[in-house]
mmCIF file of N, CA and C in Angstrom:
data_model
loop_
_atom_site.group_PDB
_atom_site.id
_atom_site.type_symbol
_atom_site.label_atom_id
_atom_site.label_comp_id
_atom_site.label_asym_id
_atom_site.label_seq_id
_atom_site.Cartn_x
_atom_site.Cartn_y
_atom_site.Cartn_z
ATOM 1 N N UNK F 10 25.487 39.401 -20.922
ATOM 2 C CA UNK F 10 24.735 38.300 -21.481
ATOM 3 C C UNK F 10 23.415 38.184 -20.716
ATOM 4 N N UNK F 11 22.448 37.759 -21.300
ATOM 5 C CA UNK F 11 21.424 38.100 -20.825
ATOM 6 C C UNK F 11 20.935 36.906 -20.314
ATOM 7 N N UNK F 12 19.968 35.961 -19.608
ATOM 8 C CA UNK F 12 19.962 34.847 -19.486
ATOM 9 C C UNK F 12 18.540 34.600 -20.416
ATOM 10 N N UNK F 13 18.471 33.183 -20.798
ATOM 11 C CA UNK F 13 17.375 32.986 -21.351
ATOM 12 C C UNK F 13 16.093 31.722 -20.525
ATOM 13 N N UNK F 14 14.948 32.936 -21.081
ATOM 14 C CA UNK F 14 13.737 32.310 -20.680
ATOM 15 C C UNK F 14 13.335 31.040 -21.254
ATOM 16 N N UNK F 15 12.338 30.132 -20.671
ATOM 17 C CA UNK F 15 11.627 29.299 -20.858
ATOM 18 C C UNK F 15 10.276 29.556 -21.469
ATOM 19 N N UNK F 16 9.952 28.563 -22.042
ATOM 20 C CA UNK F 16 8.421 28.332 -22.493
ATOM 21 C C UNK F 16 7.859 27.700 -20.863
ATOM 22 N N UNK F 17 6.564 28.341 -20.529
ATOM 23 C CA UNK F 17 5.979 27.904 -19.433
ATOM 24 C C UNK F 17 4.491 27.559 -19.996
ATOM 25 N N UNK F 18 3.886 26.685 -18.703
ATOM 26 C CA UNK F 18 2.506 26.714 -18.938
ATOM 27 C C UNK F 18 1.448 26.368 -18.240
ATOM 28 N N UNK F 19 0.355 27.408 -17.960
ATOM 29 C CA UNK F 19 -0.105 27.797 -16.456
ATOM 30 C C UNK F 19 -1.498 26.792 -16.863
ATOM 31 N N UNK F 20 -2.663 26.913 -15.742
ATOM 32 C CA UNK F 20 -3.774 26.714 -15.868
ATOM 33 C C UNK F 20 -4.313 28.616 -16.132
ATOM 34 N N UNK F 21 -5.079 28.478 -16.912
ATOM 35 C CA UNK F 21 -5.762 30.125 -16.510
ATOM 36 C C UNK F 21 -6.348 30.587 -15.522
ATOM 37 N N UNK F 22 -7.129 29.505 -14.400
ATOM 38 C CA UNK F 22 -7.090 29.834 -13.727
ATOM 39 C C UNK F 22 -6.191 29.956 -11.940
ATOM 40 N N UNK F 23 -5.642 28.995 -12.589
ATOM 41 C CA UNK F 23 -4.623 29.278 -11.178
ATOM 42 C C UNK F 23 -3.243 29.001 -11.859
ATOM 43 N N UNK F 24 -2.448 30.142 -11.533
ATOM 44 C CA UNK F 24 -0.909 30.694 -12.310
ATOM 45 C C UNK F 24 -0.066 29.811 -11.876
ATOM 46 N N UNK F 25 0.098 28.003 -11.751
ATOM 47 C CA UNK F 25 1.067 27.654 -11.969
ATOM 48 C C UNK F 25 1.061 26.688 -12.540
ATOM 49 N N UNK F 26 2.219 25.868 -12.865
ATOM 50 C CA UNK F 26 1.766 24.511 -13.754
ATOM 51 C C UNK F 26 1.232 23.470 -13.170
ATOM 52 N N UNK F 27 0.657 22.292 -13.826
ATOM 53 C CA UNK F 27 0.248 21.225 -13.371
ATOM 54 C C UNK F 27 1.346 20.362 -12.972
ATOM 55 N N UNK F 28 1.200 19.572 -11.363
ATOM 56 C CA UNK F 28 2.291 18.985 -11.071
ATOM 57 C C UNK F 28 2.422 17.588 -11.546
ATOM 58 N N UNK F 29 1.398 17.165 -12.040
ATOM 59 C CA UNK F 29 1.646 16.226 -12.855
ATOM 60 C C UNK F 29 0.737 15.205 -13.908
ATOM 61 N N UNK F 30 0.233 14.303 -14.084
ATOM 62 C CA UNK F 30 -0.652 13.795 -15.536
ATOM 63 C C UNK F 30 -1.948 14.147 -14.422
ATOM 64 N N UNK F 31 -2.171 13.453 -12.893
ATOM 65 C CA UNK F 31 -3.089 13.681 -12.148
ATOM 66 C C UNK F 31 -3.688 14.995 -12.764
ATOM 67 N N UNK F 32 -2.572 16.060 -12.049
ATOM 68 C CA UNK F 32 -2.984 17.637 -11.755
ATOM 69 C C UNK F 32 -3.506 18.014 -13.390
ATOM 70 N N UNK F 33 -2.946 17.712 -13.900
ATOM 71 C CA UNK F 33 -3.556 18.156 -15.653
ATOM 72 C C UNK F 33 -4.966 17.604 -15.982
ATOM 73 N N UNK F 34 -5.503 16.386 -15.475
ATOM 74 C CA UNK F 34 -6.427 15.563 -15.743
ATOM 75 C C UNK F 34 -7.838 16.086 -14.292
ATOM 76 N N UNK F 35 -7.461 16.352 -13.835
ATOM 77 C CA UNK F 35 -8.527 17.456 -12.551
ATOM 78 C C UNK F 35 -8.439 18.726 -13.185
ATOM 79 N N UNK F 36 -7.353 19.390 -13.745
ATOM 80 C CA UNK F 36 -7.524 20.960 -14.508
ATOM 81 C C UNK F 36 -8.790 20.704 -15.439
ATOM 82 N N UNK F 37 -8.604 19.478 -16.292
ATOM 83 C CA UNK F 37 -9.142 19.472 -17.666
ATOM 84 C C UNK F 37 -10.954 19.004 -17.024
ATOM 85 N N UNK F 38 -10.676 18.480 -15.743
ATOM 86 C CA UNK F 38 -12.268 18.005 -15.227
ATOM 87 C C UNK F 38 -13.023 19.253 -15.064
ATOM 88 N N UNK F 39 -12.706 19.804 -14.452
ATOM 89 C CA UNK F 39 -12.488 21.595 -13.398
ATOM 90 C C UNK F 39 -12.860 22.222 -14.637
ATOM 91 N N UNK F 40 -12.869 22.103 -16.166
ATOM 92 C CA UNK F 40 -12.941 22.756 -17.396
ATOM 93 C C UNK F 40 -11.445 23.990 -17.316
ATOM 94 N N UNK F 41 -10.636 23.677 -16.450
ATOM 95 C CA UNK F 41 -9.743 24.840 -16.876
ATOM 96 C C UNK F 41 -8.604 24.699 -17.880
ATOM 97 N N UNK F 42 -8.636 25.701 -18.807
ATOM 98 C CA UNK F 42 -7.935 25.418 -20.146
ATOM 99 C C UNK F 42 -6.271 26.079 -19.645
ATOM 100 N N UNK F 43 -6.034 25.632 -20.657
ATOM 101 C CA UNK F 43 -4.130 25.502 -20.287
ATOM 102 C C UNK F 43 -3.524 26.808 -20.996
ATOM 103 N N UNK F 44 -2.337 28.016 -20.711
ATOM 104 C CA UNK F 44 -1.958 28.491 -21.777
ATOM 105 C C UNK F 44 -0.439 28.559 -21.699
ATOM 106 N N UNK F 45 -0.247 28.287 -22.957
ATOM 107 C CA UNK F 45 1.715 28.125 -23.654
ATOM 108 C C UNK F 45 1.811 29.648 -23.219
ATOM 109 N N UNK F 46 3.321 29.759 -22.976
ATOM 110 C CA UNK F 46 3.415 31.223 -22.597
ATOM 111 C C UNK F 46 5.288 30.604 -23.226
ATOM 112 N N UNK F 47 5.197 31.516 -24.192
ATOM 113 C CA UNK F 47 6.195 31.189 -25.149
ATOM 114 C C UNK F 47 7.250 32.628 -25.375
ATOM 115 N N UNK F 48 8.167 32.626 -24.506
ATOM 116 C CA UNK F 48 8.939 34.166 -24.549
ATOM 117 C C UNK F 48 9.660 34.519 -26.074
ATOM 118 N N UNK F 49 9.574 35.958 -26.314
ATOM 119 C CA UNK F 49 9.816 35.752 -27.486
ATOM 120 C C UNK F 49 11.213 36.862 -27.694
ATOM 121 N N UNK F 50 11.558 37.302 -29.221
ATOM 122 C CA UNK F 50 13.006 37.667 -29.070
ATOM 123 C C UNK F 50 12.877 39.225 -28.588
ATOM 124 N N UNK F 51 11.675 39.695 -28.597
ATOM 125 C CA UNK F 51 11.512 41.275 -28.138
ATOM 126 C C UNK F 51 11.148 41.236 -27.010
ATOM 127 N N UNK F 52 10.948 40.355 -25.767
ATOM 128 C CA UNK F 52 10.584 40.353 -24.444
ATOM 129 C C UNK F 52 9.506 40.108 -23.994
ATOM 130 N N UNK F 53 8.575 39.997 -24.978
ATOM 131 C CA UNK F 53 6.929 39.711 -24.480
ATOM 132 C C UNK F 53 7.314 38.185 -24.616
ATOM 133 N N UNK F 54 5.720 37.788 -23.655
ATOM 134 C CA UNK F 54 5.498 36.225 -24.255
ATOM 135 C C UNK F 54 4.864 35.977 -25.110
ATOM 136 N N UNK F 55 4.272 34.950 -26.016
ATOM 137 C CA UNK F 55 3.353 34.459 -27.012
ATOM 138 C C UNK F 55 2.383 33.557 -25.772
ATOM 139 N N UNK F 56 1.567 33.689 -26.094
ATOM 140 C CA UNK F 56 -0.118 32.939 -25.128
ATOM 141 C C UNK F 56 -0.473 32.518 -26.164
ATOM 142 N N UNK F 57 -0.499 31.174 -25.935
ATOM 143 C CA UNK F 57 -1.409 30.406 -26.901
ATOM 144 C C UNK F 57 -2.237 29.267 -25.615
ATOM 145 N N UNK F 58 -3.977 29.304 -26.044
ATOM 146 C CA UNK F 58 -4.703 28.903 -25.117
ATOM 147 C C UNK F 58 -4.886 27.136 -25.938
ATOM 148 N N UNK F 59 -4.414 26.460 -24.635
ATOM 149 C CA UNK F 59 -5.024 25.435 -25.471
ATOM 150 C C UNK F 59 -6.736 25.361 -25.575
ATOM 151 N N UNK F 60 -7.340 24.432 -26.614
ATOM 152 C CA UNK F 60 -8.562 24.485 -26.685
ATOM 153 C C UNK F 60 -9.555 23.096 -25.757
ATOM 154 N N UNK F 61 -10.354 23.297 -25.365
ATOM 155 C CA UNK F 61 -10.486 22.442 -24.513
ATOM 156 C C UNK F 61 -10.810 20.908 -25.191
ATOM 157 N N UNK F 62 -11.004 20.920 -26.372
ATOM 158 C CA UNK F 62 -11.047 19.534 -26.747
ATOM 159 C C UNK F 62 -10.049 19.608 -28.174
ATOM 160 N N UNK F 63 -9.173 18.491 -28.054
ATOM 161 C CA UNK F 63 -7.989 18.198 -28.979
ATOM 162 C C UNK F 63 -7.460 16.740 -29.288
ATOM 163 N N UNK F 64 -6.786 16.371 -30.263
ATOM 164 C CA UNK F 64 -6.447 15.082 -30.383
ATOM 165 C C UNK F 64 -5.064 14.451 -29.490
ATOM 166 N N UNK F 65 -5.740 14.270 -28.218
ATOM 167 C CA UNK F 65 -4.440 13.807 -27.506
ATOM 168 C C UNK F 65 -3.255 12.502 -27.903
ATOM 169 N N UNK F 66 -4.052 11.549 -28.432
ATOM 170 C CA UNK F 66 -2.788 10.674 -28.601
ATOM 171 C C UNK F 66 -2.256 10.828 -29.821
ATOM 172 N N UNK F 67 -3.266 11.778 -31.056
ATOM 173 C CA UNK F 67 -2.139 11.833 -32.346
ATOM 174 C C UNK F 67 -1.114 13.148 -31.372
ATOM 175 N N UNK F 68 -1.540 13.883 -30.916
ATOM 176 C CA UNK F 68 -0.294 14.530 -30.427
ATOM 177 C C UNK F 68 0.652 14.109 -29.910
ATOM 178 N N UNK F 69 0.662 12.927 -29.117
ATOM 179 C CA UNK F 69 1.682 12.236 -28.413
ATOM 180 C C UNK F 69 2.151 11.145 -29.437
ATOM 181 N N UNK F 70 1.279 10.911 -30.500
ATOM 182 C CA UNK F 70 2.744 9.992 -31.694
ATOM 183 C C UNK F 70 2.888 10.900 -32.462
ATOM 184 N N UNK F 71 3.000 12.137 -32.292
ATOM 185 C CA UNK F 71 3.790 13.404 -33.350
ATOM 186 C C UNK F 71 5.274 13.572 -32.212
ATOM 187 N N UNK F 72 4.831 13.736 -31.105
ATOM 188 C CA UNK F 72 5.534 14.253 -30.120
ATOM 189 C C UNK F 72 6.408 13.037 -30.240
ATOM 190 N N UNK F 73 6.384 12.023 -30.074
ATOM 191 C CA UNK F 73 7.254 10.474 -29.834
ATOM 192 C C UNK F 73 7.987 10.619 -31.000
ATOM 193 N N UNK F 74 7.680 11.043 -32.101
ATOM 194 C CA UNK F 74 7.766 10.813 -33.717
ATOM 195 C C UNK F 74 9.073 11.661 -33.643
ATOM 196 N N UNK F 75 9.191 12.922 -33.109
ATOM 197 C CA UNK F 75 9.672 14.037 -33.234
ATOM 198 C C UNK F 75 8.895 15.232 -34.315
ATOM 199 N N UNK F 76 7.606 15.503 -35.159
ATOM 200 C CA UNK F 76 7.333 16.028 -35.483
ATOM 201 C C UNK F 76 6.557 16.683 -34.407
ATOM 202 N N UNK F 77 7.808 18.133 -34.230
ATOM 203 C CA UNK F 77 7.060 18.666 -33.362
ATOM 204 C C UNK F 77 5.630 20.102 -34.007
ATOM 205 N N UNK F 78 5.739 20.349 -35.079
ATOM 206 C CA UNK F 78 4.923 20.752 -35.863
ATOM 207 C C UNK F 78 3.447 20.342 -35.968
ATOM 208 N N UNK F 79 3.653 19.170 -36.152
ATOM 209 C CA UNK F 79 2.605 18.026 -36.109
ATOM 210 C C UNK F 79 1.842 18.051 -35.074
ATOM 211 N N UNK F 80 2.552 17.838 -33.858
ATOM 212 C CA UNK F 80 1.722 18.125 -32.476
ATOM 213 C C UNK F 80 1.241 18.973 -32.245
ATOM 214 N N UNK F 81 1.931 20.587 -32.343
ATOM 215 C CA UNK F 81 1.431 21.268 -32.194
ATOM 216 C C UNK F 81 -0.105 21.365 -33.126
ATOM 217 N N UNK F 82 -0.161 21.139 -34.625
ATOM 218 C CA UNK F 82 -1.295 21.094 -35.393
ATOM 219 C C UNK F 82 -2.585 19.999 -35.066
ATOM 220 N N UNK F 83 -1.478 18.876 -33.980
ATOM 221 C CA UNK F 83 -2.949 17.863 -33.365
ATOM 222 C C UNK F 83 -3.601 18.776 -32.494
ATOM 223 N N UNK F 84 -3.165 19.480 -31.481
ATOM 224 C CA UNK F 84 -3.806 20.332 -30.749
ATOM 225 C C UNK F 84 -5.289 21.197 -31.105
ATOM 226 N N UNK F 85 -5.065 21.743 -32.117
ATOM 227 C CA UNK F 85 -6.143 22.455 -32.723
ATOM 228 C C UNK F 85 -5.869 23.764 -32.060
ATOM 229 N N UNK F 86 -4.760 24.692 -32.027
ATOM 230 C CA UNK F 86 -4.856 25.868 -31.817
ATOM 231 C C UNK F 86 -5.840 26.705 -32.701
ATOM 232 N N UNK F 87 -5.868 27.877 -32.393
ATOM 233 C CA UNK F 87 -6.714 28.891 -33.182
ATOM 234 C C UNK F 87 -5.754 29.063 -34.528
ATOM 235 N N UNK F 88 -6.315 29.726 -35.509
ATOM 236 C CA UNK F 88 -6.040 29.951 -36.504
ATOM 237 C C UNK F 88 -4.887 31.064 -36.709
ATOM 238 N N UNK F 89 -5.257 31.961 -35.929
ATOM 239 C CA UNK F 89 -4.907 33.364 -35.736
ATOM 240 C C UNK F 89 -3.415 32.491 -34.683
ATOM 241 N N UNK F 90 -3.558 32.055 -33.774
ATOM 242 C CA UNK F 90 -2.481 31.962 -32.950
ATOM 243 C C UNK F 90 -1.356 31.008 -33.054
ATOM 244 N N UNK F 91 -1.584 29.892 -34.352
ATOM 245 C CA UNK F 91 -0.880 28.676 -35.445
ATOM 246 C C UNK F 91 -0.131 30.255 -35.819
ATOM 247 N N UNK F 92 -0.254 31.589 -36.570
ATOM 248 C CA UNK F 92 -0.325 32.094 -37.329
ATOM 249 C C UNK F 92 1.014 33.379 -36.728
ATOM 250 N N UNK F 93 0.420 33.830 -35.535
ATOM 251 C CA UNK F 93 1.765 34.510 -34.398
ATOM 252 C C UNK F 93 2.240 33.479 -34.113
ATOM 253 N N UNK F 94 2.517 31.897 -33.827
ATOM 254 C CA UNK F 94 3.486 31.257 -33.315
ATOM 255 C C UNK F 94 4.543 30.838 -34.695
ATOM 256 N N UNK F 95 4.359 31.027 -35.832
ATOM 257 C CA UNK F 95 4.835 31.099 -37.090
ATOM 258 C C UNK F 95 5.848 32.664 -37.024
ATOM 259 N N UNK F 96 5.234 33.549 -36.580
ATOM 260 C CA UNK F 96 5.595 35.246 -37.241
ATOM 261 C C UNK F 96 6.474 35.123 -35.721
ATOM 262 N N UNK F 97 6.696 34.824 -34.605
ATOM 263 C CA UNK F 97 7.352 34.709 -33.638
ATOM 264 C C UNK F 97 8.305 34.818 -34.082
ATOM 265 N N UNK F 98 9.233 35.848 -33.148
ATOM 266 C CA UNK F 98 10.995 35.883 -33.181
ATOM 267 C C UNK F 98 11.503 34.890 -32.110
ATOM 268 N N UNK F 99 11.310 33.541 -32.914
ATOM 269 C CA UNK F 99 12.238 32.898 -31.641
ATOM 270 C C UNK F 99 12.853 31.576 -32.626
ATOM 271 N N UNK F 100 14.143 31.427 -31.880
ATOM 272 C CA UNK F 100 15.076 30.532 -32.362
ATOM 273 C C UNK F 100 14.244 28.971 -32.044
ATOM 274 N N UNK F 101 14.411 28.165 -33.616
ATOM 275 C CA UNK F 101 14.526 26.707 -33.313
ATOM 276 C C UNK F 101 14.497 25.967 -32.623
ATOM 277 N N UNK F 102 15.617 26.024 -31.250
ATOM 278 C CA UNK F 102 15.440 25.246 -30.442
ATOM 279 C C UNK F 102 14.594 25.911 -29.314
ATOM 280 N N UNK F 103 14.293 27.169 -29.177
ATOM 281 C CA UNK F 103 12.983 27.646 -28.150
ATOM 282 C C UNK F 103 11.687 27.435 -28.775
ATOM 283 N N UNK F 104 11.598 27.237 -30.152
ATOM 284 C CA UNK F 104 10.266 26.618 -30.566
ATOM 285 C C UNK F 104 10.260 25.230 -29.978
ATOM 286 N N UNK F 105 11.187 24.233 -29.898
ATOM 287 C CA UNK F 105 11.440 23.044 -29.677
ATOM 288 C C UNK F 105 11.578 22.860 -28.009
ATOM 289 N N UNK F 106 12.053 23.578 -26.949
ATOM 290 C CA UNK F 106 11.957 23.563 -25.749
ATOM 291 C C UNK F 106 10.470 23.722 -25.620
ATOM 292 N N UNK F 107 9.697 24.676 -26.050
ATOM 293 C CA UNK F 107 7.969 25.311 -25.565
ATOM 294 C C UNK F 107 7.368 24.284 -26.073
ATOM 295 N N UNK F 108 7.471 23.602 -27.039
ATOM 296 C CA UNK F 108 6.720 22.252 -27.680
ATOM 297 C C UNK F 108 6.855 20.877 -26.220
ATOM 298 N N UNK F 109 8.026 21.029 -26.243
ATOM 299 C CA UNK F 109 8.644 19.764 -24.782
ATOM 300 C C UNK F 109 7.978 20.406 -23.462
ATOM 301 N N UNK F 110 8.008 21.656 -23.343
ATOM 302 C CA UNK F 110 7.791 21.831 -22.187
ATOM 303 C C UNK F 110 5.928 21.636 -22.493
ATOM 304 N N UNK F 111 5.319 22.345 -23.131
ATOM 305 C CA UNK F 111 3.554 22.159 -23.371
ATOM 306 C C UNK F 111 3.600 20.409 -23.198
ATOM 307 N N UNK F 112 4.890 19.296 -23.952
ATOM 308 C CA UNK F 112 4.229 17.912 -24.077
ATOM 309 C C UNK F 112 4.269 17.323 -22.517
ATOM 310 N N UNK F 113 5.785 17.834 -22.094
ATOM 311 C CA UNK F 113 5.419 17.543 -20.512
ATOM 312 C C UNK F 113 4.582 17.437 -19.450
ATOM 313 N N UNK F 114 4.022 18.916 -19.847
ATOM 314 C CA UNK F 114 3.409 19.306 -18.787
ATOM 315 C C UNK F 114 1.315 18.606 -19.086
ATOM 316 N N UNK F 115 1.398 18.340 -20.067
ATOM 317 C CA UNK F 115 0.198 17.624 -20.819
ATOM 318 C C UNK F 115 0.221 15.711 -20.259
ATOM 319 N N UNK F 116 1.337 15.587 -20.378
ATOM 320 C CA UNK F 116 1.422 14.237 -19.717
ATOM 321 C C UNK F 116 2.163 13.688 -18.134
ATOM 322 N N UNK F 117 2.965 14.799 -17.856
ATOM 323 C CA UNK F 117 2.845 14.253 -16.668
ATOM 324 C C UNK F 117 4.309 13.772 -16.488
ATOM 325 N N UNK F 118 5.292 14.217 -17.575
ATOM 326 C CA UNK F 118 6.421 13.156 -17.771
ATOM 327 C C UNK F 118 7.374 14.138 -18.492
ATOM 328 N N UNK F 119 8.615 14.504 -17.909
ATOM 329 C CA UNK F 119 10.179 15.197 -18.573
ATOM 330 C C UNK F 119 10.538 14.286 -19.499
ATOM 331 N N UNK F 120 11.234 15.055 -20.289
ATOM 332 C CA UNK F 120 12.031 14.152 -21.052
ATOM 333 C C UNK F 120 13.345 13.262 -20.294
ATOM 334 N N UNK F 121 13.223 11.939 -20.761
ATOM 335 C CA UNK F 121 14.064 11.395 -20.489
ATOM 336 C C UNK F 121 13.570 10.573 -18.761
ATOM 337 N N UNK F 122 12.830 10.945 -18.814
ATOM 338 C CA UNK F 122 12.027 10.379 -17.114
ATOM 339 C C UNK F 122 10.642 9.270 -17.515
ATOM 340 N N UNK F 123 11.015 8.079 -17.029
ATOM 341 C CA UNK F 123 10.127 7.197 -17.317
ATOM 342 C C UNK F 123 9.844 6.558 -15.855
ATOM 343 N N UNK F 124 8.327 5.905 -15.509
ATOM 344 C CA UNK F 124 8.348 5.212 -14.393
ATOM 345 C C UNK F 124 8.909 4.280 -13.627
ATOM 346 N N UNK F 125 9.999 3.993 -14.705
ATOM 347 C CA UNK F 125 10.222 2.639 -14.099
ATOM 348 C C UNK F 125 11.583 2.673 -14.085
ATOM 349 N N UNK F 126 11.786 4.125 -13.650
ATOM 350 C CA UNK F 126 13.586 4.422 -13.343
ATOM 351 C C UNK F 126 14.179 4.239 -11.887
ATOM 352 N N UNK F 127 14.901 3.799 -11.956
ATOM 353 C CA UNK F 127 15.412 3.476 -10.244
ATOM 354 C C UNK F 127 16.363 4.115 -9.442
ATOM 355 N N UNK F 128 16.129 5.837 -9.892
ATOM 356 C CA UNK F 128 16.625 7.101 -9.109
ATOM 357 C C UNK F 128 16.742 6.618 -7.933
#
């Protein structure tokens, strides 16, 4: 059995994720653009760059909504790359993990983790 990968998502210029709404919000000052790195069923990843200007809060009431489709289309990906994330060999719920993991890492916040939890 093989184990399965994650959807990740780096800054382009420095290879790891943002640690949190701060670190995403200095990337986006810094002009550095974000990319989905979306594993797929033949072993490569899918790169999709975000674009540096997008509709952040309709994405986050698509994302709240559960249309995760939606969000992804607030974003404003490229045409061409809406187009391989469609033709992608990947199961449902790894379209649906890489969507959670891109909304996470965009705001700063896991699912199910709110500020005002008393871990």
């Amino acid at each position: 059995m093989t184990s399965k990968q994650n959807a990740t998502i780096t800054n382009i210029d420095y290879d790891k994720p943002p640690e949190d709404a701060a670190e995403a919000a200095e990337a986006e000052a810094e002009d550095r653009r974000h990319v989905l790195q979306v594993p797929t069923g033949d072993g490569e990843n899918l790169e999709l760059v975000l674009p540096k200007r997008w509709k952040r809060f309709k994405f986050m009431r698509r994302m709240s909504s559960g249309d995760l489709w939606g969000a992804i289309e607030a974003i404003g990906f490229a045409e061409e790359q809406l187009d391989r994330l469609e033709e992608a060999d990947i199961s449902e719920e790894e379209f649906e993990q890489a969507v959670r993991t891109l909304g996470e890492s965009l705001t700063g916040k896991s699912e199910g983790k709110s500020s005002n939890s008393k871990d």
